[in-house]
Coordinates of C-alpha atoms in Angstrom, one line a residue:
M1 CA 12.0 26.4 -27.5
S2 CA 10.7 26.3 -30.9
E3 CA 7.1 25.3 -31.6
S4 CA 7.6 21.5 -32.4
K5 CA 9.4 21.2 -29.6
D6 CA 6.4 22.5 -27.3
K7 CA 3.7 20.5 -28.9
R8 CA 3.4 16.5 -28.0
H9 CA 4.2 14.0 -30.8
P10 CA 0.1 12.4 -31.4
A11 CA 1.9 9.0 -30.5
A12 CA 3.7 9.6 -27.3
T13 CA 2.0 8.2 -24.7
G14 CA 3.6 9.1 -21.6
R15 CA 4.5 11.6 -19.5
F16 CA 5.4 12.7 -15.9
A17 CA 2.7 13.8 -13.4
S18 CA 2.9 18.1 -12.3
Y19 CA 3.6 19.1 -9.3
A20 CA 0.0 20.4 -8.9
E21 CA -1.4 16.5 -10.5
I22 CA 0.7 15.3 -7.5
V23 CA -0.6 17.2 -4.4
S24 CA -4.3 17.0 -6.2
N25 CA -4.2 13.0 -6.1
F26 CA -2.3 12.6 -2.6
S27 CA -2.4 14.0 0.6
F28 CA 0.6 16.0 1.1
F29 CA 2.0 17.8 4.3
P30 CA 4.7 20.4 4.6
A31 CA 8.4 19.1 4.9
G32 CA 9.8 20.9 8.0
R33 CA 8.5 24.3 9.6
I34 CA 11.7 26.1 8.0
P35 CA 10.2 28.5 5.9
F36 CA 11.2 27.8 2.1
K37 CA 13.9 29.9 1.1
G38 CA 13.0 30.1 -2.4
N39 CA 9.4 31.4 -2.1
K40 CA 10.4 34.9 -0.9
S41 CA 9.1 37.2 -3.1
K42 CA 11.6 39.2 -5.7
V43 CA 11.7 42.7 -6.7
S44 CA 11.3 42.8 -10.6
P45 CA 11.8 45.8 -13.1
L46 CA 7.8 44.9 -14.0
D47 CA 7.2 45.4 -10.2
I48 CA 9.3 49.2 -9.9
F49 CA 6.8 49.8 -13.2
L50 CA 3.8 48.9 -11.9
V51 CA 4.2 50.6 -8.8
A52 CA 5.0 53.8 -10.3
V53 CA 2.0 53.8 -12.7
L54 CA 0.3 53.4 -9.4
L55 CA 2.2 56.5 -8.0
L56 CA 0.5 58.7 -11.5
I57 CA -3.0 56.9 -10.6
S58 CA -3.0 57.4 -7.1
I59 CA -2.2 61.5 -7.9
F60 CA -5.3 61.0 -10.7
F61 CA -7.7 60.2 -7.7
T62 CA -6.4 62.8 -5.5
I63 CA -6.8 65.3 -7.7
L64 CA -10.5 63.9 -8.6
F65 CA -11.5 63.4 -4.8
N66 CA -10.6 67.1 -4.1
R67 CA -11.2 69.4 -7.3
N68 CA -12.8 72.0 -4.1
N69 CA -10.1 71.7 -1.6
F70 CA -7.2 73.3 -1.7
S71 CA -5.8 72.1 1.7
G72 CA -2.1 71.0 0.8
I73 CA -1.4 68.8 3.6
K74 CA -5.0 66.9 3.5
I75 CA -4.5 66.2 -0.1
F76 CA -0.6 64.9 0.8
F77 CA -2.1 62.5 3.4
E78 CA -5.0 61.4 1.2
Y79 CA -2.5 60.9 -1.6
I80 CA -0.5 58.9 0.3
S81 CA -3.2 57.0 1.6
V82 CA -4.6 56.2 -2.0
W83 CA -1.1 54.9 -3.5
A84 CA -0.5 52.6 0.1
F85 CA -4.0 51.4 -0.6
L86 CA -3.4 50.9 -4.4
S87 CA -0.2 49.2 -3.8
F88 CA -1.0 46.9 -1.0
S89 CA -3.7 45.4 -3.1
Y90 CA -1.4 44.9 -6.0
I91 CA 0.8 43.3 -3.8
Y92 CA -1.0 41.1 -1.8
F93 CA -4.0 40.2 -4.4
I94 CA -3.3 41.0 -7.5
K95 CA 0.3 39.8 -8.1
N96 CA 0.1 36.7 -5.8
K97 CA -3.1 35.5 -8.0
I98 CA -1.1 35.9 -10.8
K99 CA 1.8 34.0 -9.4
G100 CA -1.1 31.5 -8.3
Y101 CA -2.7 31.5 -11.6
F102 CA 1.1 30.8 -13.1
T103 CA 2.7 28.4 -10.7
G104 CA -0.3 26.1 -10.7
K105 CA -1.1 25.8 -14.2
T106 CA -0.1 22.4 -16.2
S107 CA 0.0 21.1 -19.4
L108 CA -3.8 19.7 -18.6
K109 CA -4.8 23.0 -17.2
T110 CA -4.7 21.0 -13.7
T111 CA -4.0 23.9 -10.6
L112 CA -3.6 23.5 -6.6
P113 CA -6.0 22.4 -4.4
D114 CA -8.0 25.1 -2.7
D115 CA -6.2 24.0 0.8
F116 CA -2.9 24.2 -0.1
T117 CA -1.8 27.6 0.8
K118 CA -3.1 27.2 4.5
R119 CA -2.3 23.3 4.4
T120 CA 1.0 24.3 3.6
R121 CA 1.8 27.4 5.9
G122 CA -1.3 28.4 7.7
L123 CA -2.6 25.3 9.8
S124 CA -1.0 24.8 13.4
D125 CA 0.5 21.2 14.3
A126 CA -2.5 20.1 16.4
E127 CA -4.6 21.4 13.2
L128 CA -2.4 18.8 11.6
K129 CA -2.7 15.9 13.4
T130 CA -6.0 16.1 13.1
I131 CA -6.2 16.1 9.2
R132 CA -3.3 13.3 9.8
N133 CA -6.1 11.3 12.0
I134 CA -9.0 11.8 9.3
E135 CA -6.8 11.3 6.1
K136 CA -4.7 8.2 7.9
P137 CA -2.0 8.9 5.2
F138 CA 0.9 6.5 4.0
S139 CA 3.9 8.5 3.8
L140 CA 5.8 7.5 -0.2
G141 CA 8.6 10.6 0.1
I142 CA 9.5 14.1 -0.1
L143 CA 8.2 16.1 -3.4
R144 CA 11.4 18.5 -3.8
N145 CA 10.9 22.0 -4.7
K146 CA 9.8 22.6 -8.2
D147 CA 8.9 25.9 -9.4
K148 CA 9.9 27.7 -6.2
M149 CA 7.1 25.9 -4.5
P150 CA 7.5 24.3 -1.0
D151 CA 8.7 21.1 -0.8
L152 CA 6.2 18.4 0.8
F153 CA 5.7 15.2 2.3
I154 CA 3.7 12.8 -0.1
C155 CA 1.1 10.4 1.3
V156 CA -1.4 8.0 0.0
P157 CA -4.7 9.4 1.9
R158 CA -7.0 6.6 3.8
E159 CA -9.2 5.4 0.9
K160 CA -6.3 5.3 -1.9
R161 CA -4.8 2.7 1.1
F162 CA -7.9 0.3 0.4
E163 CA -6.5 0.4 -3.4
H164 CA -3.2 -1.5 -1.7
I165 CA 0.2 -0.3 -2.1
V166 CA 3.5 -2.6 -3.0
V167 CA 6.9 -1.5 -2.9
I168 CA 9.8 -3.2 -5.0
S169 CA 13.2 -3.5 -4.2
P170 CA 16.2 -6.0 -3.8
T171 CA 17.0 -6.9 -0.4
G172 CA 19.1 -3.8 1.5
G173 CA 17.0 -1.9 -0.5
G174 CA 14.6 -0.2 2.5
K175 CA 11.6 -1.3 2.1
T176 CA 11.0 -2.4 6.2
S177 CA 13.2 0.4 7.3
R178 CA 11.8 2.9 4.8
Y179 CA 8.2 1.9 4.5
I180 CA 7.0 -0.9 6.7
V181 CA 8.4 0.3 10.3
P182 CA 7.5 4.1 9.9
G183 CA 4.3 3.0 8.5
I184 CA 3.2 0.9 11.3
I185 CA 4.2 3.9 13.5
D186 CA 2.1 6.4 12.1
D187 CA -1.1 3.9 12.2
A188 CA -0.4 3.6 16.0
G189 CA -1.6 7.5 16.2
Y190 CA -4.5 6.6 14.3
E191 CA -7.7 6.5 15.7
K192 CA -10.0 3.1 15.0
T193 CA -7.2 1.3 13.5
S194 CA -6.0 -2.4 13.6
V195 CA -2.7 -3.9 12.4
F196 CA -2.0 -6.8 11.1
A197 CA 2.1 -7.4 9.9
I198 CA 4.1 -10.5 9.5
D199 CA 7.6 -10.0 10.4
I200 CA 10.4 -12.7 8.3
D201 CA 13.0 -11.2 10.9
S202 CA 11.3 -11.9 14.2
P203 CA 11.4 -10.0 16.3
Y204 CA 12.7 -6.8 14.4
L205 CA 9.6 -5.3 13.9
F206 CA 7.9 -5.8 17.1
K207 CA 10.8 -4.1 18.6
S208 CA 10.8 -1.2 16.3
A209 CA 7.3 -0.3 16.0
S210 CA 5.3 -1.6 19.0
G211 CA 6.7 1.0 21.3
E212 CA 4.3 3.6 19.8
W213 CA 1.6 1.9 20.1
L214 CA 1.9 0.7 23.6
K215 CA 2.8 4.4 24.0
N216 CA -0.8 4.9 22.5
S217 CA -2.1 2.7 25.0
K218 CA -3.1 0.5 22.5
K219 CA -3.2 -3.6 22.1
V220 CA 0.5 -5.5 20.6
V221 CA 0.0 -9.2 20.2
N222 CA 3.5 -10.4 19.3
F223 CA 2.5 -14.3 17.6
D224 CA 6.4 -15.9 17.5
P225 CA 5.4 -19.6 18.3
F226 CA 8.9 -20.7 17.8
Y227 CA 10.0 -19.0 20.9
G228 CA 6.7 -18.7 23.3
G229 CA 4.7 -15.5 23.3
I230 CA 1.0 -15.7 23.0
H231 CA -1.2 -18.6 22.6
F232 CA -3.7 -18.4 19.4
N233 CA -6.1 -21.2 18.5
P234 CA -7.7 -20.5 15.0
L235 CA -10.2 -23.1 15.2
M236 CA -11.9 -21.3 18.3
E237 CA -14.0 -18.3 18.1
S238 CA -14.6 -17.4 21.6
P239 CA -13.2 -19.0 24.9
G240 CA -15.0 -22.2 25.2
K241 CA -16.6 -21.7 21.7
P242 CA -15.2 -23.0 18.7
L243 CA -15.4 -21.7 15.1
S244 CA -18.9 -22.3 13.0
D245 CA -18.9 -25.0 10.2
D246 CA -18.3 -22.6 7.6
G247 CA -15.5 -20.7 9.5
L248 CA -13.6 -24.4 9.9
F249 CA -14.4 -24.7 6.0
S250 CA -12.6 -21.8 5.3
I251 CA -9.8 -22.8 7.5
S252 CA -9.6 -26.1 5.6
T253 CA -8.8 -24.1 2.4
L254 CA -5.8 -22.5 4.0
L255 CA -3.8 -25.2 3.8
F256 CA -3.9 -27.3 0.4
H257 CA -3.0 -25.2 -2.6
I258 CA -1.0 -25.6 -5.8
G259 CA 2.7 -24.1 -6.6
S260 CA 4.4 -22.7 -9.0
E261 CA 6.1 -26.0 -9.6
E262 CA 3.0 -28.1 -9.7
M263 CA 1.6 -25.9 -12.2
K264 CA 4.3 -26.8 -14.6
N265 CA 3.5 -30.4 -13.8
A266 CA 1.6 -32.5 -16.7
D267 CA 0.3 -34.3 -13.5
V268 CA -1.6 -30.8 -12.7
H269 CA -5.0 -32.2 -12.4
A270 CA -3.9 -34.9 -10.0
H271 CA -2.7 -32.5 -7.9
K272 CA -5.8 -30.4 -7.8
Y273 CA -7.9 -33.3 -7.1
Y274 CA -5.8 -34.6 -4.4
S275 CA -5.7 -31.0 -2.7
K276 CA -9.0 -30.8 -3.2
R277 CA -9.4 -34.2 -1.4
S278 CA -7.3 -33.5 1.0
S279 CA -9.3 -30.3 2.1
E280 CA -12.3 -32.1 1.9
I281 CA -11.1 -34.8 4.4
F282 CA -9.4 -31.8 6.9
F283 CA -12.3 -30.5 7.0
G284 CA -14.7 -33.4 8.1
S285 CA -11.7 -34.2 10.2
M286 CA -12.6 -31.1 12.3
L287 CA -16.3 -31.7 12.4
Y288 CA -15.7 -35.3 13.9
L289 CA -13.7 -33.9 16.7
K290 CA -15.9 -30.2 17.3
Y291 CA -18.7 -32.4 17.5
R292 CA -16.9 -35.5 19.1
Y293 CA -14.9 -34.1 21.8
E294 CA -14.9 -30.8 24.7
A295 CA -13.6 -27.3 23.4
S296 CA -11.1 -27.6 25.3
F297 CA -9.1 -30.7 23.4
F298 CA -10.5 -29.0 19.9
N299 CA -7.2 -27.7 18.2
L300 CA -5.0 -28.0 15.3
P301 CA -2.5 -30.4 17.3
T302 CA -5.0 -32.7 18.2
V303 CA -6.1 -32.8 14.8
K304 CA -2.8 -33.9 13.2
S305 CA -2.7 -37.0 15.8
F306 CA -5.8 -37.7 14.6
F307 CA -4.2 -38.4 11.1
E308 CA -0.9 -39.6 12.3
K309 CA -3.0 -42.8 13.5
G310 CA -3.1 -43.7 10.4
A311 CA -6.0 -44.6 7.7
K312 CA -7.9 -47.6 9.5
F313 CA -7.9 -45.9 13.0
I314 CA -9.8 -42.6 11.0
E315 CA -12.0 -44.9 9.7
S316 CA -13.4 -46.7 12.4
G317 CA -13.8 -43.3 14.3
I318 CA -15.5 -42.1 12.1
K319 CA -17.8 -44.8 11.1
G320 CA -18.2 -45.5 14.8
F321 CA -19.5 -42.2 15.4
T322 CA -23.3 -41.6 16.4
G323 CA -23.4 -37.9 17.9
E324 CA -24.5 -34.7 16.1
K325 CA -23.8 -34.0 12.3
N326 CA -22.8 -37.9 12.2
K327 CA -24.4 -37.8 8.4
K328 CA -23.0 -35.3 7.7
I329 CA -19.3 -36.3 8.4
R330 CA -20.1 -39.5 7.3
E331 CA -20.8 -38.1 3.9
I332 CA -17.4 -36.0 3.5
F333 CA -16.0 -39.5 3.9
T334 CA -17.6 -41.9 1.9
N335 CA -15.3 -41.5 -0.9
F336 CA -12.3 -41.6 1.3
F337 CA -13.1 -44.6 2.5
E338 CA -13.5 -46.6 -1.0
L339 CA -9.9 -45.6 -2.1
P340 CA -7.1 -48.1 -2.1
L341 CA -5.3 -48.0 1.2
S342 CA -2.1 -46.3 -0.4
E343 CA -4.5 -43.4 -1.8
R344 CA -5.8 -42.7 1.4
A345 CA -2.1 -43.0 2.8
K346 CA -1.0 -40.2 0.1
I347 CA -4.2 -37.8 1.1
I348 CA -3.5 -38.4 5.0
T349 CA 0.5 -37.4 4.0
D350 CA -0.7 -34.2 2.1
I351 CA -2.2 -33.5 5.2
L352 CA 0.7 -34.3 7.8
I353 CA 3.2 -32.4 5.2
N354 CA 1.0 -29.2 5.1
L355 CA 0.7 -29.2 9.1
D356 CA 4.4 -29.8 9.3
F357 CA 4.9 -26.8 11.5
L358 CA 3.5 -28.4 14.1
N359 CA 6.4 -30.4 14.5
D360 CA 8.2 -28.0 16.5
G361 CA 6.6 -28.5 20.6
N362 CA 7.0 -25.0 21.4
V363 CA 4.4 -23.8 17.9
S364 CA 1.9 -26.7 18.7
S365 CA 1.5 -25.8 22.1
R366 CA 1.1 -22.0 20.9
F367 CA -1.8 -23.4 18.9
K368 CA -3.7 -24.5 21.8
S369 CA -6.0 -22.6 24.1
A370 CA -3.9 -20.9 27.3
D371 CA -4.2 -21.9 30.7
D372 CA -4.3 -18.4 31.5
K373 CA -6.5 -16.5 29.0
A374 CA -4.9 -13.3 29.5
E375 CA -2.8 -15.0 27.2
E376 CA -4.7 -16.0 25.0
F377 CA -6.1 -14.5 21.7
F378 CA -9.2 -14.8 19.6
L379 CA -9.6 -12.9 16.2
E380 CA -12.7 -11.0 17.3
D381 CA -10.2 -8.9 19.7
F382 CA -8.6 -7.9 16.4
F383 CA -11.8 -6.2 15.2
N384 CA -12.8 -4.9 18.7
N385 CA -10.0 -3.5 19.7
D386 CA -7.1 -0.9 18.4
T387 CA -5.0 -3.9 18.3
L388 CA -1.4 -4.8 16.5
F389 CA -0.9 -8.2 15.6
I390 CA 2.9 -9.5 14.3
A391 CA 3.0 -12.6 13.5
G392 CA 6.9 -13.6 13.5
I393 CA 9.3 -15.9 12.3
P394 CA 13.0 -15.9 12.9
K395 CA 15.1 -16.0 9.8
E396 CA 16.6 -19.5 10.9
K397 CA 13.1 -20.9 11.3
I398 CA 11.8 -20.3 7.6
S399 CA 12.5 -23.7 6.4
A400 CA 11.6 -25.5 8.9
G401 CA 8.1 -25.1 8.5
G402 CA 8.3 -21.2 9.2
E403 CA 7.1 -20.4 5.5
K404 CA 3.6 -22.5 5.8
L405 CA 3.5 -21.3 9.1
M406 CA 3.2 -17.6 7.8
S407 CA 1.3 -18.1 5.1
F408 CA -1.6 -19.8 7.3
I409 CA -1.5 -17.3 9.8
A410 CA -1.5 -14.6 6.8
G411 CA -4.6 -16.2 4.9
I412 CA -6.4 -16.7 8.8
F413 CA -6.3 -13.3 8.7
I414 CA -7.3 -12.1 5.4
K415 CA -10.2 -14.9 5.3
G416 CA -11.3 -13.7 8.9
V417 CA -11.5 -9.6 7.7
Y418 CA -13.6 -10.3 4.7
E419 CA -15.7 -12.4 6.7
H420 CA -16.0 -10.0 9.4
R421 CA -16.8 -6.9 6.8
R422 CA -19.1 -9.2 5.2
N423 CA -21.5 -10.0 8.2
V424 CA -21.1 -6.4 8.9
L425 CA -22.0 -5.3 5.4
F426 CA -18.4 -4.5 4.7
R427 CA -17.3 -1.0 5.8
A428 CA -19.9 -0.4 8.2
E429 CA -19.9 3.1 9.7
G430 CA -18.0 2.8 12.9
E431 CA -16.0 0.2 12.0
R432 CA -12.2 0.0 12.6
D433 CA -10.1 0.7 9.8
I434 CA -7.6 -2.4 9.0
F435 CA -4.5 -2.5 7.5
I436 CA -1.8 -5.3 6.5
Y437 CA 1.6 -5.5 6.0
L438 CA 3.0 -8.3 4.2
D439 CA 6.8 -8.4 3.7
E440 CA 8.1 -10.3 0.9
F441 CA 4.7 -11.8 -0.5
P442 CA 6.2 -13.9 -3.0
A443 CA 7.4 -16.1 0.2
L444 CA 4.0 -17.2 1.2
F445 CA 1.8 -19.5 0.1
L446 CA -1.8 -17.4 -0.3
N447 CA -4.6 -19.0 -3.0
D448 CA -6.4 -16.4 -5.0
F449 CA -4.4 -13.6 -4.4
D450 CA -5.7 -11.7 -6.8
V451 CA -9.2 -12.1 -5.9
E452 CA -8.3 -11.6 -1.9
L453 CA -7.1 -8.5 -2.5
A454 CA -10.3 -7.3 -4.6
N455 CA -12.3 -8.4 -2.0
L456 CA -10.1 -6.7 0.8
R457 CA -10.3 -3.7 -1.4
K458 CA -14.2 -3.4 -0.8
T459 CA -14.0 -4.1 2.6
G460 CA -11.9 -1.2 3.4
T461 CA -8.9 -2.7 4.3
G462 CA -5.5 -1.2 2.8
V463 CA -3.0 -4.1 2.2
F464 CA 0.7 -3.2 2.2
L465 CA 3.0 -5.4 0.0
T466 CA 7.0 -6.0 -0.5
A467 CA 9.0 -8.2 -3.3
Q468 CA 12.6 -8.2 -4.3
D469 CA 11.7 -8.7 -7.9
I470 CA 9.3 -8.7 -10.4
S471 CA 10.5 -12.2 -11.3
F472 CA 9.3 -13.8 -7.5
I473 CA 6.0 -12.4 -7.9
K474 CA 5.8 -14.9 -11.2
K475 CA 7.8 -17.9 -9.7
R476 CA 5.2 -17.9 -7.0
Y477 CA 1.6 -16.9 -8.4
G478 CA 2.6 -17.8 -12.2
D479 CA 1.2 -13.8 -13.4
A480 CA 2.6 -11.0 -11.9
P481 CA 0.7 -8.0 -13.6
L482 CA -2.5 -10.1 -12.3
I483 CA -1.5 -9.0 -8.8
L484 CA -0.2 -6.1 -9.7
S485 CA -3.5 -4.6 -11.8
N486 CA -5.0 -5.0 -8.1
V487 CA -2.3 -2.7 -6.5
G488 CA -2.9 1.3 -6.5
T489 CA 0.3 2.5 -6.1
Q490 CA 3.4 0.5 -6.9
I491 CA 7.0 1.7 -5.4
L492 CA 10.4 0.9 -7.1
I493 CA 13.8 1.9 -4.5
G494 CA 17.7 0.8 -4.3
N495 CA 18.2 -0.5 -7.8
P496 CA 15.8 -2.7 -8.5
G497 CA 16.0 -5.6 -10.8
Y498 CA 16.2 -5.3 -14.4
E499 CA 13.6 -7.5 -15.2
T500 CA 11.6 -4.5 -12.8
C501 CA 13.1 -2.3 -14.3
E502 CA 12.1 -3.1 -18.2
Y503 CA 8.5 -3.9 -16.4
Y504 CA 7.9 -0.5 -15.8
S505 CA 9.6 1.3 -18.0
R506 CA 7.2 -0.5 -20.7
R507 CA 4.3 0.6 -18.5
S508 CA 5.5 4.2 -18.3
G509 CA 4.5 4.9 -21.8
L510 CA 6.7 6.5 -24.8
K511 CA 7.8 10.3 -25.3
Y512 CA 8.4 12.2 -28.5
V513 CA 11.8 13.7 -27.8
D514 CA 13.1 16.4 -31.1
N515 CA 16.4 16.5 -30.8
R516 CA 17.9 19.5 -32.8
E517 CA 21.3 20.3 -34.2
L518 CA 22.5 23.3 -36.7
L519 CA 23.8 21.5 -40.0
Q520 CA 25.6 23.2 -42.7
K521 CA 24.4 22.7 -46.0
T522 CA 25.6 24.2 -49.6
A523 CA 23.3 27.5 -51.2
G524 CA 24.3 25.7 -54.5
R525 CA 27.4 27.8 -55.3
P526 CA 30.8 26.3 -54.9
G527 CA 31.9 27.6 -51.2
I528 CA 28.8 29.0 -50.3
W529 CA 27.3 27.5 -46.9
N530 CA 24.1 27.8 -45.1
K531 CA 23.5 27.2 -41.6
K532 CA 20.1 25.5 -40.9
E533 CA 18.2 23.6 -37.8
A534 CA 17.4 20.1 -38.4
S535 CA 16.1 17.0 -36.6
V536 CA 18.4 14.4 -36.0
A537 CA 17.8 11.3 -34.2
S538 CA 14.1 12.5 -33.3
G539 CA 11.7 10.0 -32.4
L540 CA 9.8 8.0 -29.8
Y541 CA 11.7 6.8 -26.9
P542 CA 10.9 5.7 -23.2
L543 CA 9.6 8.0 -20.6
I544 CA 11.9 6.2 -18.3
S545 CA 14.5 3.5 -19.7
P546 CA 14.9 0.5 -17.3
E547 CA 18.8 2.0 -17.3
E548 CA 17.5 5.2 -15.8
L549 CA 15.2 2.9 -13.3
K550 CA 18.1 0.8 -12.8
N551 CA 20.5 3.7 -11.7
M552 CA 18.5 5.7 -9.8
E553 CA 20.0 7.3 -7.1
R554 CA 19.7 5.7 -3.9
D555 CA 17.5 8.1 -1.9
S556 CA 15.3 8.1 -4.9
A557 CA 11.6 6.1 -5.1
F558 CA 9.9 6.0 -8.7
I559 CA 5.7 5.7 -8.1
Y560 CA 4.0 4.2 -10.3
T561 CA 0.0 4.9 -9.6
K562 CA -3.4 4.5 -11.1
F563 CA -4.0 8.0 -9.7
T564 CA -2.2 9.8 -11.6
N565 CA 1.3 9.7 -14.0
P566 CA 4.3 8.2 -12.6
F567 CA 6.9 10.5 -10.7
I568 CA 9.8 10.6 -8.9
L569 CA 10.2 11.5 -5.0
N570 CA 13.1 11.7 -2.7
L571 CA 12.9 9.3 0.2
I572 CA 12.7 10.1 3.9
P573 CA 15.7 10.3 5.8
R574 CA 15.6 6.8 8.4

């Protein structure tokens, strides 16, 4: 290879991560206990030559040590001992050191981690399990043999999981089966860990992942209100104790949002106004019901019933209330009572539309406190015990309010985690690690989701997201790069869409390709030609083109990460 091929063009911006860079920036574990065949030592001509040289060196030292000793048997045994010692030192120390230097060397002069050999070959299963419990890794795929190095499972370690992970792949690409289910199953084996996950095809996730959690004597909650199960009243902090006023205010902000369609509308400012007013009135109504009625009647179905009775009923109830916090509640409703009846009706309608998932009788009953306390879940349980909480919605119920219900529950957990962590000064020692799995997250309505991702990172909460394509993220949140800039590890699998492939091709940078061919050129005299090597169609090309990403092998995963350059792994077999 010519010097020009070795040298990177100054304008080139992209390159793939080396083996050493990958294992230096991620967790890694041996891909099976069978010794890797390619790692067997081979005898080279250089080895034979050096062993012969060691024979001569051994003779020299033997003569040097026995100048006054002429015992042939003793000299022979000393000679054999010296030669054996030098040969052993060469084979097991010097040669391995040289080999380690060259195999660990990269263009950036990075070397393999100090514990590489020990972790890949010298640790027992029990020791590897201890390491896994400390690092709490999330498996990305298999790094196949490069330069006779061992195959490895490459994983995102605990601290990098807090920087979040996303998988982008079309339907059927393996997002759930290859990443979500195995990830939740692995989390079951980690100490002081709780997981929140949404299941848009309930009860698939519960059936697939809950068994390992139960096997490890951990708590599993399957909240599928359309078909029964646990009761969850998000307005209650614990049995008989409603949320604080601040907690209720957080709840009120989760139901009202501006979707992408409204953002395109010329009347966006009016929509913002009504969303803000709806949120305030909803908050005021919860305060009114909290301080007027018993805790056993304080739930979302009661709030919905309050608004269903109309503007005049609301006005008479608020104005006639003389109990605790009556001044604060009246201040919230002051402007509302001054609005024309049609405007008040519009706000009430907006609130009822955002509570339409309660129209289903089963759902409504599951948002009320249970008669049997053993069947009731409170958010504090999630922080106090290793818990897997699955919010499940059957596919057929997505359009029947299921999408909003899922968004509401996800928002409650995201807000709840942040508030809990803030109250204990973010990630206090001894706090549980929390991992959140949001499958097909562009289907959710989550306000200021880019900000929420940044907040969760600070609190020691790792979020795993999936999406079918970049275009789905843009449609729901308006700006895909704004969301993805807060995600540390991004994965493409399963023949992703072309817009997604273009996005990651651009971000992977350019490489310089020096194509050379032998060309015949005249030497200046008729009939005489010289062959000369010259650059043909050389220049800057994408490190990986959209077409290459689009047509990756089905068992391949393209990893784009903030921790190192991009690289490609093999998917772990299902």
